[in-house]
């Protein structure tokens, strides 16, 4: 690469971009770890984007109508940290840059949402940022239709690398964006031909331009170091009605001896390399030093959007007070005041009418009353709408022709759906939920973990949550998934027993501010077990006494979801023999764990035999069976010890011994 | 669709295909569940494939050189069950067809590997079969290069639906196959334009032909109901050197009133519909009845390959005895006799030299002695070769130019890698292992579950297995993944403490016949803790006493992997205070659980305080802390309670309190 020619052609641009490159070199060297090459390669694209196109105001990072910038190739975190520092984000001090990758710094190894302002999403697991971007763009389209162009009118920009494009999730994202003509989405592909193992050729020969075009994208191919080409391409991309991919031919670790090599992908820490590279850049400053003129150019860029932002604030102040309030409420992520009363009324009605419905159906019943009063909900399903019961009558279907539609047919794309939901939640103003069969948590897992890590309150509607799914067999029957989800930090796993608990779970999911929720819902019909209406949300306690022992209490049966019915029937059998038995419904372990010990002891006192019943692997149940005042030899589990089988649900329950008699026998064997 | 014209044009073909269609209708109706539409749509393609191209012998389903037929669209299981029954596979009796989806039948809702012969892989989770196919084709190419064309010379055929192609894993598979010019792979796309939610248009507008071409595939587009077009397309596909995709325009639920609708995807059980459809087919027979002439045509097809098979057997008998033995050994999945001695020698050397190496490096050391004596191993990494330490000097890299290469640069495709590994293992003759960072288990999860469900002994080399990964931060630090994997049935999760245990774990992984193995390996260096050489494979016991108490035994510290070092240091601290402390290394919970109680009690006797230390979420540890003669109030866990953070590894361990002092303090607090 002829660095001298680049410097000469656009000297001021060169120095601005060089500031990114040298901060990257210095920070990675100081940390003695990180990824130098990507920021060095993409500095020109990022500089032009921030300088001429990205609508933002460094002094107001939360401005709702800002353009969003997503660094899907998250290992290049020094690119975004440099940009945030140079443009003057208050929290991104030089000290933070110097503390790159150190304990307590906001400059984590990969960009972590919630650490630094200006970081719109956590990236690093490849492909996620690209798929998040699709969610950001959906939220923008949907809210523009809802609130009007005066309040919502922005772009989503994303930088993706070869790794992002090789991950399968990218295809799901590309397909969704193409189908829905997300014209406000502009993706830069850092086409540097290098992965960790070597050249891309080692593992892939895909013609990415052709691939994106095949899914309806507008594609341009440019020199990613030519600021004029970059600018012109962004101009064009902003005008097309299709999502845009700009293939930027770049040189990883530009200007260094590691340029165009896989070594350049990683941490370039050699003093000699850094010295020589800076010399090639014409950069004669000390470590972490940015000359005043360059810094002030960057700071001017950081202020470029201030007028826009002020004029937006003016427009916001001109809309009706109720619209202002609604806008603010949605962006605060607050549920409407009406929600609580609506859920209470629904619970009362259920307790009175005692329907026998699958909890997936109960979920639909709840959504039918929730969605009309929460216009910020955005639902969907990975091609199982009629099975997940996720579409309610008022929503409308999102499409290029109906941007107000609040429901997405995601297609057979669980991972893309989950990542898009994360994007919508991160965008703000939208509450996303989406459904699939619980077993396909496996496909969505990469994005579900990020929901938890970022603390975004999306809701996963996971139906067909056990062998109760029946004939579709073990490939479709989750057995380990409850344990997997419960083992994941910051995830509320709800497994409601009936329509009342389902309504309560929805209330908790929709009022959550920083924890995603998983609703594990049955395929099969379940009786209403909460036949006495209570105003209180019992599910909020995580576990509670559903049925008290009549005779002297000798046993406690714990159960969740569809097995609560079995627990109650077992209790009948035991009481008939004079064995006093309490049934504890445990719809959410995490919330029960969060209660004080006094409450937990009330629900699970020492002494009685404890048996848990759940149509899943018992992994993790020892916490409640043996811990919390339990005792070896007086505790047992009735559930699965293997994968399931293909047969009608009733036969499977009998086959695996998950029956009232089985539970009663287990209790008696422990008395 | 003009059924009459189809019938007239190819009357005999029509009746053969109608046999598949009517068996499907009858079986689904009997089960009152299942998926009728796909087999009805793809019956013509399948009929021509089996009649004219597929090399198979129904009387010898395990013939190693058969063509493989993979039904990726596994919900259409009645397609393959019908084919197996009609062509005369001994186990696929009419009774099995009648018992479709019933308890104990081999005709599970989705095709389950190990149930019926002729089912080459478990499918149902969409996209997996397609990605398995890539592994089958790799195994074929690699073994053809190794054993010669006389012994290995076959095709892999796959039927994939719209759902398979929307799942992200499909892109990973397509990219891999295109890169490696897997010309023996031929994929039929059931292009019926219908998904469960409605037309494909609802969620996707991808031009699939263009998409496959972009990744280097040979693409044809045909009428999937015209036997001549089908035949000609397969002919062409067999000749091209590229992988082939044949887009078959079909009508789902052909000839029924549900044709071309999403209703047709599911179970068509109405008597009227079945009657009318059969009438349209010109099929005047009773339920499950196939007229003798049609059945005998099909049986002739089932015998078509017998001569080929016999001639293959002749060729096998002509190669050298040692080659015959080696071929048989590889197909039996037996490790070579030398393996045991090789591992013992390595262990001895390690115990003597006591290297301080990361277990990922220890894994490479083991593979360096294993791979030369096991030519059937096939390794790879999802673009982390230098980090996973999966490539050994003797392997060579697989490519179109070097089919003998036994190492694959999978690219950034964890899911595609895992599914390809499953395919290789299912093909037989190849032992596959592959690496990525343990955190990206999340991406591979869909295929890893199928390894367990199918019982294929692949090995996952999951390095950077904790916060010990350091600065890359929480997106790359697994905390819940050990629990997730341990919760999965039929998965051996090894977390070796040093190079000796790593060698032992490899021996167990490579001798496993029906259980996949996960090796959780450290990034950071670990001392050799097994300094006394034993011939016995201690890891095979799952857990064992690594260091006995010197003073009177008051405590047992349990640990795995990198925390065994910490446990030993804690023991030093405690012994110095006169607190006798045993350290139990637990490299594999599953194998420990499989030991008899006597052994388990010996390792974990009642009485002493128990503390477990593991740099992961404690979920599941109660089994060993409170269960197995443990006691609440006398047990504690030192580990993670949240996601990790971005900082140097040592600082993270200190920050999260996972230190020798922390463990010693925990013990003392419980005494």
PDB file of C-alpha atoms in Angstrom, chain A residues 31 33 35 101-104 107-112 122-128 162-172 175-176 178-181 195-198 200-207 210-211 213-215 381-386 400-401 407 409-415 439-440 442-443 445-446 449-450 452-453 471-484 486-490 589 617 619-620 622-623 626-630 632 641-643 645-648 651-652 655, chain B residues 31 33 35 101-104 107-112 122-128 162-172 175-176 178-181 195-198 200-207 210-211 213-215 381-387 400-401 407 409-415 439-440 442-443 445-446 449-450 452-453 471-484 486-490 589 617 619-620 622-623 626-630 632 641-643 645-648 651-652 655:
ATOM      1  CA  UNK A  31      -2.516  -3.578  27.372  1.00  0.00           C
ATOM      2  CA  UNK A  33      -3.282  -7.555  24.212  1.00  0.00           C
ATOM      3  CA  UNK A  35      -6.577  -6.360  18.109  1.00  0.00           C
ATOM      4  CA  UNK A 101      -8.676  -3.934  28.793  1.00  0.00           C
ATOM      5  CA  UNK A 102      -7.876  -3.273  32.439  1.00  0.00           C
ATOM      6  CA  UNK A 103     -10.047  -4.050  35.436  1.00  0.00           C
ATOM      7  CA  UNK A 104     -12.805  -1.510  35.952  1.00  0.00           C
ATOM      8  CA  UNK A 107     -12.726   0.152  27.589  1.00  0.00           C
ATOM      9  CA  UNK A 108     -13.288  -3.592  27.819  1.00  0.00           C
ATOM     10  CA  UNK A 109     -11.609  -5.997  25.437  1.00  0.00           C
ATOM     11  CA  UNK A 110     -14.732  -6.065  23.338  1.00  0.00           C
ATOM     12  CA  UNK A 111     -17.276  -3.230  23.357  1.00  0.00           C
ATOM     13  CA  UNK A 112     -19.656  -3.877  26.231  1.00  0.00           C
ATOM     14  CA  UNK A 122     -22.076  -5.609  23.019  1.00  0.00           C
ATOM     15  CA  UNK A 123     -20.149  -7.199  20.201  1.00  0.00           C
ATOM     16  CA  UNK A 124     -17.354  -9.683  19.883  1.00  0.00           C
ATOM     17  CA  UNK A 125     -19.210 -12.918  19.224  1.00  0.00           C
ATOM     18  CA  UNK A 126     -19.121 -12.516  15.473  1.00  0.00           C
ATOM     19  CA  UNK A 127     -22.178 -11.762  13.408  1.00  0.00           C
ATOM     20  CA  UNK A 128     -24.206 -10.560  16.394  1.00  0.00           C
ATOM     21  CA  UNK A 162     -15.196 -11.515   7.259  1.00  0.00           C
ATOM     22  CA  UNK A 163     -15.930 -13.407  10.454  1.00  0.00           C
ATOM     23  CA  UNK A 164     -19.332 -11.759  10.791  1.00  0.00           C
ATOM     24  CA  UNK A 165     -20.170 -12.786   7.248  1.00  0.00           C
ATOM     25  CA  UNK A 166     -19.061 -16.391   7.688  1.00  0.00           C
ATOM     26  CA  UNK A 167     -21.171 -16.944  10.806  1.00  0.00           C
ATOM     27  CA  UNK A 168     -24.532 -18.413   9.865  1.00  0.00           C
ATOM     28  CA  UNK A 169     -26.391 -15.734  11.759  1.00  0.00           C
ATOM     29  CA  UNK A 170     -25.307 -13.271   9.081  1.00  0.00           C
ATOM     30  CA  UNK A 171     -27.397 -15.059   6.482  1.00  0.00           C
ATOM     31  CA  UNK A 172     -30.437 -14.852   8.721  1.00  0.00           C
ATOM     32  CA  UNK A 175     -32.318 -12.401   4.517  1.00  0.00           C
ATOM     33  CA  UNK A 176     -34.516 -10.513   6.975  1.00  0.00           C
ATOM     34  CA  UNK A 178     -33.518  -7.826   2.320  1.00  0.00           C
ATOM     35  CA  UNK A 179     -37.055  -9.090   2.671  1.00  0.00           C
ATOM     36  CA  UNK A 180     -38.114  -6.045   4.638  1.00  0.00           C
ATOM     37  CA  UNK A 181     -36.281  -3.528   2.482  1.00  0.00           C
ATOM     38  CA  UNK A 195      -8.916 -14.150   9.241  1.00  0.00           C
ATOM     39  CA  UNK A 196      -7.031 -15.501  12.231  1.00  0.00           C
ATOM     40  CA  UNK A 197      -5.992 -18.684  10.452  1.00  0.00           C
ATOM     41  CA  UNK A 198      -4.714 -16.874   7.357  1.00  0.00           C
ATOM     42  CA  UNK A 200     -10.040 -15.908   3.744  1.00  0.00           C
ATOM     43  CA  UNK A 201      -9.325 -18.225   0.839  1.00  0.00           C
ATOM     44  CA  UNK A 202      -8.350 -20.923   3.348  1.00  0.00           C
ATOM     45  CA  UNK A 203     -11.973 -21.389   4.303  1.00  0.00           C
ATOM     46  CA  UNK A 204     -14.198 -19.421   1.953  1.00  0.00           C
ATOM     47  CA  UNK A 205     -14.532 -18.319  -1.651  1.00  0.00           C
ATOM     48  CA  UNK A 206     -17.973 -16.779  -1.395  1.00  0.00           C
ATOM     49  CA  UNK A 207     -18.643 -13.827  -3.653  1.00  0.00           C
ATOM     50  CA  UNK A 210     -23.394 -11.631  -5.211  1.00  0.00           C
ATOM     51  CA  UNK A 211     -24.587 -13.179  -1.977  1.00  0.00           C
ATOM     52  CA  UNK A 213     -27.568  -9.083  -3.982  1.00  0.00           C
ATOM     53  CA  UNK A 214     -29.264 -12.481  -3.951  1.00  0.00           C
ATOM     54  CA  UNK A 215     -31.125 -11.355  -0.834  1.00  0.00           C
ATOM     55  CA  UNK A 381     -42.052 -16.025  15.672  1.00  0.00           C
ATOM     56  CA  UNK A 382     -39.498 -18.096  13.843  1.00  0.00           C
ATOM     57  CA  UNK A 383     -42.118 -19.590  11.526  1.00  0.00           C
ATOM     58  CA  UNK A 384     -44.249 -21.060  14.290  1.00  0.00           C
ATOM     59  CA  UNK A 385     -46.831 -18.319  14.685  1.00  0.00           C
ATOM     60  CA  UNK A 386     -49.782 -20.648  15.074  1.00  0.00           C
ATOM     61  CA  UNK A 400     -42.369  -2.567   3.540  1.00  0.00           C
ATOM     62  CA  UNK A 401     -46.024  -1.865   2.874  1.00  0.00           C
ATOM     63  CA  UNK A 407     -45.460  -8.479  14.155  1.00  0.00           C
ATOM     64  CA  UNK A 409     -42.712 -13.369  10.407  1.00  0.00           C
ATOM     65  CA  UNK A 410     -39.053 -14.062  11.100  1.00  0.00           C
ATOM     66  CA  UNK A 411     -38.899 -17.190   9.000  1.00  0.00           C
ATOM     67  CA  UNK A 412     -36.900 -20.190  10.163  1.00  0.00           C
ATOM     68  CA  UNK A 413     -34.295 -17.964  11.785  1.00  0.00           C
ATOM     69  CA  UNK A 414     -34.219 -18.352  15.572  1.00  0.00           C
ATOM     70  CA  UNK A 415     -30.775 -16.843  15.955  1.00  0.00           C
ATOM     71  CA  UNK A 439     -35.772 -26.883  22.015  1.00  0.00           C
ATOM     72  CA  UNK A 440     -34.584 -24.371  19.454  1.00  0.00           C
ATOM     73  CA  UNK A 442     -30.185 -24.122  20.949  1.00  0.00           C
ATOM     74  CA  UNK A 443     -30.199 -22.187  17.701  1.00  0.00           C
ATOM     75  CA  UNK A 445     -28.415 -19.370  22.194  1.00  0.00           C
ATOM     76  CA  UNK A 446     -25.637 -17.051  20.997  1.00  0.00           C
ATOM     77  CA  UNK A 449     -26.645 -15.082  26.114  1.00  0.00           C
ATOM     78  CA  UNK A 450     -26.068 -11.541  24.942  1.00  0.00           C
ATOM     79  CA  UNK A 452     -28.497 -11.637  29.531  1.00  0.00           C
ATOM     80  CA  UNK A 453     -25.015 -10.153  29.401  1.00  0.00           C
ATOM     81  CA  UNK A 471     -44.854 -37.222  18.619  1.00  0.00           C
ATOM     82  CA  UNK A 472     -42.309 -34.861  17.114  1.00  0.00           C
ATOM     83  CA  UNK A 473     -39.846 -36.712  19.288  1.00  0.00           C
ATOM     84  CA  UNK A 474     -36.535 -36.070  21.015  1.00  0.00           C
ATOM     85  CA  UNK A 475     -35.170 -33.607  18.461  1.00  0.00           C
ATOM     86  CA  UNK A 476     -38.011 -31.305  19.411  1.00  0.00           C
ATOM     87  CA  UNK A 477     -38.311 -32.141  23.117  1.00  0.00           C
ATOM     88  CA  UNK A 478     -36.241 -29.962  25.395  1.00  0.00           C
ATOM     89  CA  UNK A 479     -34.939 -31.814  28.430  1.00  0.00           C
ATOM     90  CA  UNK A 480     -31.764 -29.907  29.330  1.00  0.00           C
ATOM     91  CA  UNK A 481     -32.874 -26.441  28.288  1.00  0.00           C
ATOM     92  CA  UNK A 482     -34.386 -25.339  31.567  1.00  0.00           C
ATOM     93  CA  UNK A 483     -31.081 -26.143  33.255  1.00  0.00           C
ATOM     94  CA  UNK A 484     -29.127 -24.337  30.560  1.00  0.00           C
ATOM     95  CA  UNK A 486     -31.202 -21.341  34.719  1.00  0.00           C
ATOM     96  CA  UNK A 487     -27.429 -21.647  34.685  1.00  0.00           C
ATOM     97  CA  UNK A 488     -27.188 -18.441  32.666  1.00  0.00           C
ATOM     98  CA  UNK A 489     -26.714 -15.347  34.815  1.00  0.00           C
ATOM     99  CA  UNK A 490     -29.290 -12.569  34.620  1.00  0.00           C
ATOM    100  CA  UNK A 589     -36.229 -20.026  40.481  1.00  0.00           C
ATOM    101  CA  UNK A 617     -33.321 -33.274  33.470  1.00  0.00           C
ATOM    102  CA  UNK A 619     -29.686 -30.984  36.928  1.00  0.00           C
ATOM    103  CA  UNK A 620     -29.785 -28.066  39.371  1.00  0.00           C
ATOM    104  CA  UNK A 622     -30.454 -30.287  44.316  1.00  0.00           C
ATOM    105  CA  UNK A 623     -30.317 -26.651  45.270  1.00  0.00           C
ATOM    106  CA  UNK A 626     -30.853 -30.751  49.398  1.00  0.00           C
ATOM    107  CA  UNK A 627     -30.058 -27.119  49.965  1.00  0.00           C
ATOM    108  CA  UNK A 628     -32.358 -24.647  51.660  1.00  0.00           C
ATOM    109  CA  UNK A 629     -32.705 -26.844  54.743  1.00  0.00           C
ATOM    110  CA  UNK A 630     -33.265 -30.007  52.730  1.00  0.00           C
ATOM    111  CA  UNK A 632     -30.056 -36.189  51.651  1.00  0.00           C
ATOM    112  CA  UNK A 641     -32.776 -38.828  32.907  1.00  0.00           C
ATOM    113  CA  UNK A 642     -32.310 -38.978  29.159  1.00  0.00           C
ATOM    114  CA  UNK A 643     -33.546 -37.517  25.932  1.00  0.00           C
ATOM    115  CA  UNK A 645     -38.962 -40.221  22.620  1.00  0.00           C
ATOM    116  CA  UNK A 646     -41.521 -40.035  19.882  1.00  0.00           C
ATOM    117  CA  UNK A 647     -45.022 -40.937  21.027  1.00  0.00           C
ATOM    118  CA  UNK A 648     -48.213 -39.265  22.199  1.00  0.00           C
ATOM    119  CA  UNK A 651     -47.775 -42.175  26.840  1.00  0.00           C
ATOM    120  CA  UNK A 652     -44.452 -40.395  27.222  1.00  0.00           C
ATOM    121  CA  UNK A 655     -43.245 -44.169  30.006  1.00  0.00           C
TER     122      UNK A 655
ATOM    123  CA  UNK B  31     -50.852 -41.298  13.894  1.00  0.00           C
ATOM    124  CA  UNK B  33     -49.937 -36.255  13.549  1.00  0.00           C
ATOM    125  CA  UNK B  35     -46.184 -33.925   8.083  1.00  0.00           C
ATOM    126  CA  UNK B 101     -44.815 -41.936  15.708  1.00  0.00           C
ATOM    127  CA  UNK B 102     -45.874 -44.502  18.311  1.00  0.00           C
ATOM    128  CA  UNK B 103     -43.952 -45.587  21.389  1.00  0.00           C
ATOM    129  CA  UNK B 104     -41.207 -48.048  20.596  1.00  0.00           C
ATOM    130  CA  UNK B 107     -40.607 -44.753  12.755  1.00  0.00           C
ATOM    131  CA  UNK B 108     -40.153 -41.781  15.079  1.00  0.00           C
ATOM    132  CA  UNK B 109     -41.704 -38.418  14.304  1.00  0.00           C
ATOM    133  CA  UNK B 110     -38.422 -37.270  12.849  1.00  0.00           C
ATOM    134  CA  UNK B 111     -35.827 -39.702  11.480  1.00  0.00           C
ATOM    135  CA  UNK B 112     -33.693 -40.825  14.392  1.00  0.00           C
ATOM    136  CA  UNK B 122     -31.079 -37.639  12.889  1.00  0.00           C
ATOM    137  CA  UNK B 123     -32.824 -34.713  11.302  1.00  0.00           C
ATOM    138  CA  UNK B 124     -35.652 -32.403  12.202  1.00  0.00           C
ATOM    139  CA  UNK B 125     -33.811 -29.394  13.604  1.00  0.00           C
ATOM    140  CA  UNK B 126     -33.617 -27.640  10.275  1.00  0.00           C
ATOM    141  CA  UNK B 127     -30.404 -27.180   8.368  1.00  0.00           C
ATOM    142  CA  UNK B 128     -28.572 -29.883  10.312  1.00  0.00           C
ATOM    143  CA  UNK B 162     -36.890 -23.804   2.618  1.00  0.00           C
ATOM    144  CA  UNK B 163     -36.441 -24.025   6.369  1.00  0.00           C
ATOM    145  CA  UNK B 164     -33.039 -25.659   5.998  1.00  0.00           C
ATOM    146  CA  UNK B 165     -31.961 -22.857   3.695  1.00  0.00           C
ATOM    147  CA  UNK B 166     -33.184 -20.083   5.993  1.00  0.00           C
ATOM    148  CA  UNK B 167     -31.319 -21.410   9.029  1.00  0.00           C
ATOM    149  CA  UNK B 168     -27.938 -19.748   9.318  1.00  0.00           C
ATOM    150  CA  UNK B 169     -26.162 -23.064   9.535  1.00  0.00           C
ATOM    151  CA  UNK B 170     -26.990 -23.597   5.873  1.00  0.00           C
ATOM    152  CA  UNK B 171     -24.735 -20.709   4.868  1.00  0.00           C
ATOM    153  CA  UNK B 172     -21.871 -22.200   6.839  1.00  0.00           C
ATOM    154  CA  UNK B 175     -19.633 -21.937   2.118  1.00  0.00           C
ATOM    155  CA  UNK B 176     -17.586 -24.916   3.275  1.00  0.00           C
ATOM    156  CA  UNK B 178     -18.178 -24.526  -2.147  1.00  0.00           C
ATOM    157  CA  UNK B 179     -14.699 -23.767  -0.889  1.00  0.00           C
ATOM    158  CA  UNK B 180     -13.721 -27.396  -0.889  1.00  0.00           C
ATOM    159  CA  UNK B 181     -15.340 -28.264  -4.214  1.00  0.00           C
ATOM    160  CA  UNK B 195     -43.354 -22.584   5.269  1.00  0.00           C
ATOM    161  CA  UNK B 196     -45.485 -23.079   8.357  1.00  0.00           C
ATOM    162  CA  UNK B 197     -46.455 -19.427   8.567  1.00  0.00           C
ATOM    163  CA  UNK B 198     -47.450 -19.168   4.914  1.00  0.00           C
ATOM    164  CA  UNK B 200     -41.858 -18.086   1.790  1.00  0.00           C
ATOM    165  CA  UNK B 201     -42.417 -14.522   0.612  1.00  0.00           C
ATOM    166  CA  UNK B 202     -43.639 -13.649   4.125  1.00  0.00           C
ATOM    167  CA  UNK B 203     -40.110 -13.882   5.439  1.00  0.00           C
ATOM    168  CA  UNK B 204     -37.665 -14.259   2.566  1.00  0.00           C
ATOM    169  CA  UNK B 205     -37.030 -13.178  -1.000  1.00  0.00           C
ATOM    170  CA  UNK B 206     -33.588 -14.683  -1.387  1.00  0.00           C
ATOM    171  CA  UNK B 207     -32.694 -15.893  -4.860  1.00  0.00           C
ATOM    172  CA  UNK B 210     -27.790 -16.945  -7.016  1.00  0.00           C
ATOM    173  CA  UNK B 211     -26.874 -17.495  -3.377  1.00  0.00           C
ATOM    174  CA  UNK B 213     -23.664 -19.837  -7.105  1.00  0.00           C
ATOM    175  CA  UNK B 214     -22.038 -17.084  -5.065  1.00  0.00           C
ATOM    176  CA  UNK B 215     -20.402 -19.791  -2.966  1.00  0.00           C
ATOM    177  CA  UNK B 381     -10.836 -25.360  14.114  1.00  0.00           C
ATOM    178  CA  UNK B 382     -13.309 -22.566  13.550  1.00  0.00           C
ATOM    179  CA  UNK B 383     -10.560 -20.091  12.664  1.00  0.00           C
ATOM    180  CA  UNK B 384      -8.665 -20.468  15.929  1.00  0.00           C
ATOM    181  CA  UNK B 385      -6.057 -23.017  14.930  1.00  0.00           C
ATOM    182  CA  UNK B 386      -3.196 -21.369  16.767  1.00  0.00           C
ATOM    183  CA  UNK B 387      -5.319 -20.824  19.872  1.00  0.00           C
ATOM    184  CA  UNK B 400      -9.323 -29.795  -3.414  1.00  0.00           C
ATOM    185  CA  UNK B 401      -5.606 -30.064  -4.080  1.00  0.00           C
ATOM    186  CA  UNK B 407      -7.163 -30.860   8.904  1.00  0.00           C
ATOM    187  CA  UNK B 409      -9.734 -24.642   8.318  1.00  0.00           C
ATOM    188  CA  UNK B 410     -13.445 -24.376   9.008  1.00  0.00           C
ATOM    189  CA  UNK B 411     -13.521 -20.609   9.003  1.00  0.00           C
ATOM    190  CA  UNK B 412     -15.676 -18.726  11.477  1.00  0.00           C
ATOM    191  CA  UNK B 413     -18.347 -21.393  11.390  1.00  0.00           C
ATOM    192  CA  UNK B 414     -18.703 -23.180  14.727  1.00  0.00           C
ATOM    193  CA  UNK B 415     -22.132 -24.581  13.950  1.00  0.00           C
ATOM    194  CA  UNK B 439     -17.827 -19.742  24.923  1.00  0.00           C
ATOM    195  CA  UNK B 440     -18.766 -20.362  21.314  1.00  0.00           C
ATOM    196  CA  UNK B 442     -23.254 -21.316  22.086  1.00  0.00           C
ATOM    197  CA  UNK B 443     -22.949 -21.116  18.332  1.00  0.00           C
ATOM    198  CA  UNK B 445     -25.007 -25.899  20.342  1.00  0.00           C
ATOM    199  CA  UNK B 446     -27.645 -27.093  17.842  1.00  0.00           C
ATOM    200  CA  UNK B 449     -26.967 -31.606  21.076  1.00  0.00           C
ATOM    201  CA  UNK B 450     -27.372 -33.879  18.076  1.00  0.00           C
ATOM    202  CA  UNK B 452     -25.297 -36.424  22.116  1.00  0.00           C
ATOM    203  CA  UNK B 453     -28.724 -37.491  20.927  1.00  0.00           C
ATOM    204  CA  UNK B 471      -8.759  -9.465  28.552  1.00  0.00           C
ATOM    205  CA  UNK B 472     -11.128 -10.532  25.803  1.00  0.00           C
ATOM    206  CA  UNK B 473     -13.788 -10.149  28.450  1.00  0.00           C
ATOM    207  CA  UNK B 474     -17.204 -11.563  29.267  1.00  0.00           C
ATOM    208  CA  UNK B 475     -18.322 -12.170  25.686  1.00  0.00           C
ATOM    209  CA  UNK B 476     -15.504 -14.667  25.398  1.00  0.00           C
ATOM    210  CA  UNK B 477     -15.493 -16.030  28.955  1.00  0.00           C
ATOM    211  CA  UNK B 478     -17.675 -19.078  29.477  1.00  0.00           C
ATOM    212  CA  UNK B 479     -19.260 -19.211  32.916  1.00  0.00           C
ATOM    213  CA  UNK B 480     -22.456 -21.199  32.370  1.00  0.00           C
ATOM    214  CA  UNK B 481     -21.188 -23.522  29.655  1.00  0.00           C
ATOM    215  CA  UNK B 482     -19.888 -26.317  31.859  1.00  0.00           C
ATOM    216  CA  UNK B 483     -23.325 -26.505  33.461  1.00  0.00           C
ATOM    217  CA  UNK B 484     -25.050 -26.457  30.084  1.00  0.00           C
ATOM    218  CA  UNK B 486     -23.205 -31.316  32.009  1.00  0.00           C
ATOM    219  CA  UNK B 487     -26.973 -30.945  31.866  1.00  0.00           C
ATOM    220  CA  UNK B 488     -26.994 -32.484  28.398  1.00  0.00           C
ATOM    221  CA  UNK B 489     -27.548 -36.244  28.412  1.00  0.00           C
ATOM    222  CA  UNK B 490     -24.901 -38.504  26.895  1.00  0.00           C
ATOM    223  CA  UNK B 589     -18.595 -35.735  36.433  1.00  0.00           C
ATOM    224  CA  UNK B 617     -21.272 -20.762  37.787  1.00  0.00           C
ATOM    225  CA  UNK B 619     -25.100 -24.508  39.089  1.00  0.00           C
ATOM    226  CA  UNK B 620     -25.131 -28.284  39.491  1.00  0.00           C
ATOM    227  CA  UNK B 622     -24.883 -29.208  44.877  1.00  0.00           C
ATOM    228  CA  UNK B 623     -25.007 -32.760  43.618  1.00  0.00           C
ATOM    229  CA  UNK B 626     -24.867 -31.654  49.378  1.00  0.00           C
ATOM    230  CA  UNK B 627     -25.610 -34.977  47.743  1.00  0.00           C
ATOM    231  CA  UNK B 628     -23.387 -38.031  47.963  1.00  0.00           C
ATOM    232  CA  UNK B 629     -23.308 -37.933  51.762  1.00  0.00           C
ATOM    233  CA  UNK B 630     -22.686 -34.191  51.887  1.00  0.00           C
ATOM    234  CA  UNK B 632     -25.942 -28.395  54.204  1.00  0.00           C
ATOM    235  CA  UNK B 641     -21.891 -15.824  40.355  1.00  0.00           C
ATOM    236  CA  UNK B 642     -22.090 -13.600  37.313  1.00  0.00           C
ATOM    237  CA  UNK B 643     -20.587 -13.042  33.920  1.00  0.00           C
ATOM    238  CA  UNK B 645     -15.018  -9.060  33.088  1.00  0.00           C
ATOM    239  CA  UNK B 646     -12.246  -7.735  30.915  1.00  0.00           C
ATOM    240  CA  UNK B 647      -8.857  -7.707  32.631  1.00  0.00           C
ATOM    241  CA  UNK B 648      -5.724  -9.843  32.912  1.00  0.00           C
ATOM    242  CA  UNK B 651      -6.578  -9.988  38.342  1.00  0.00           C
ATOM    243  CA  UNK B 652      -9.869 -11.610  37.413  1.00  0.00           C
ATOM    244  CA  UNK B 655     -11.377 -10.011  41.738  1.00  0.00           C
TER     245      UNK B 655
END
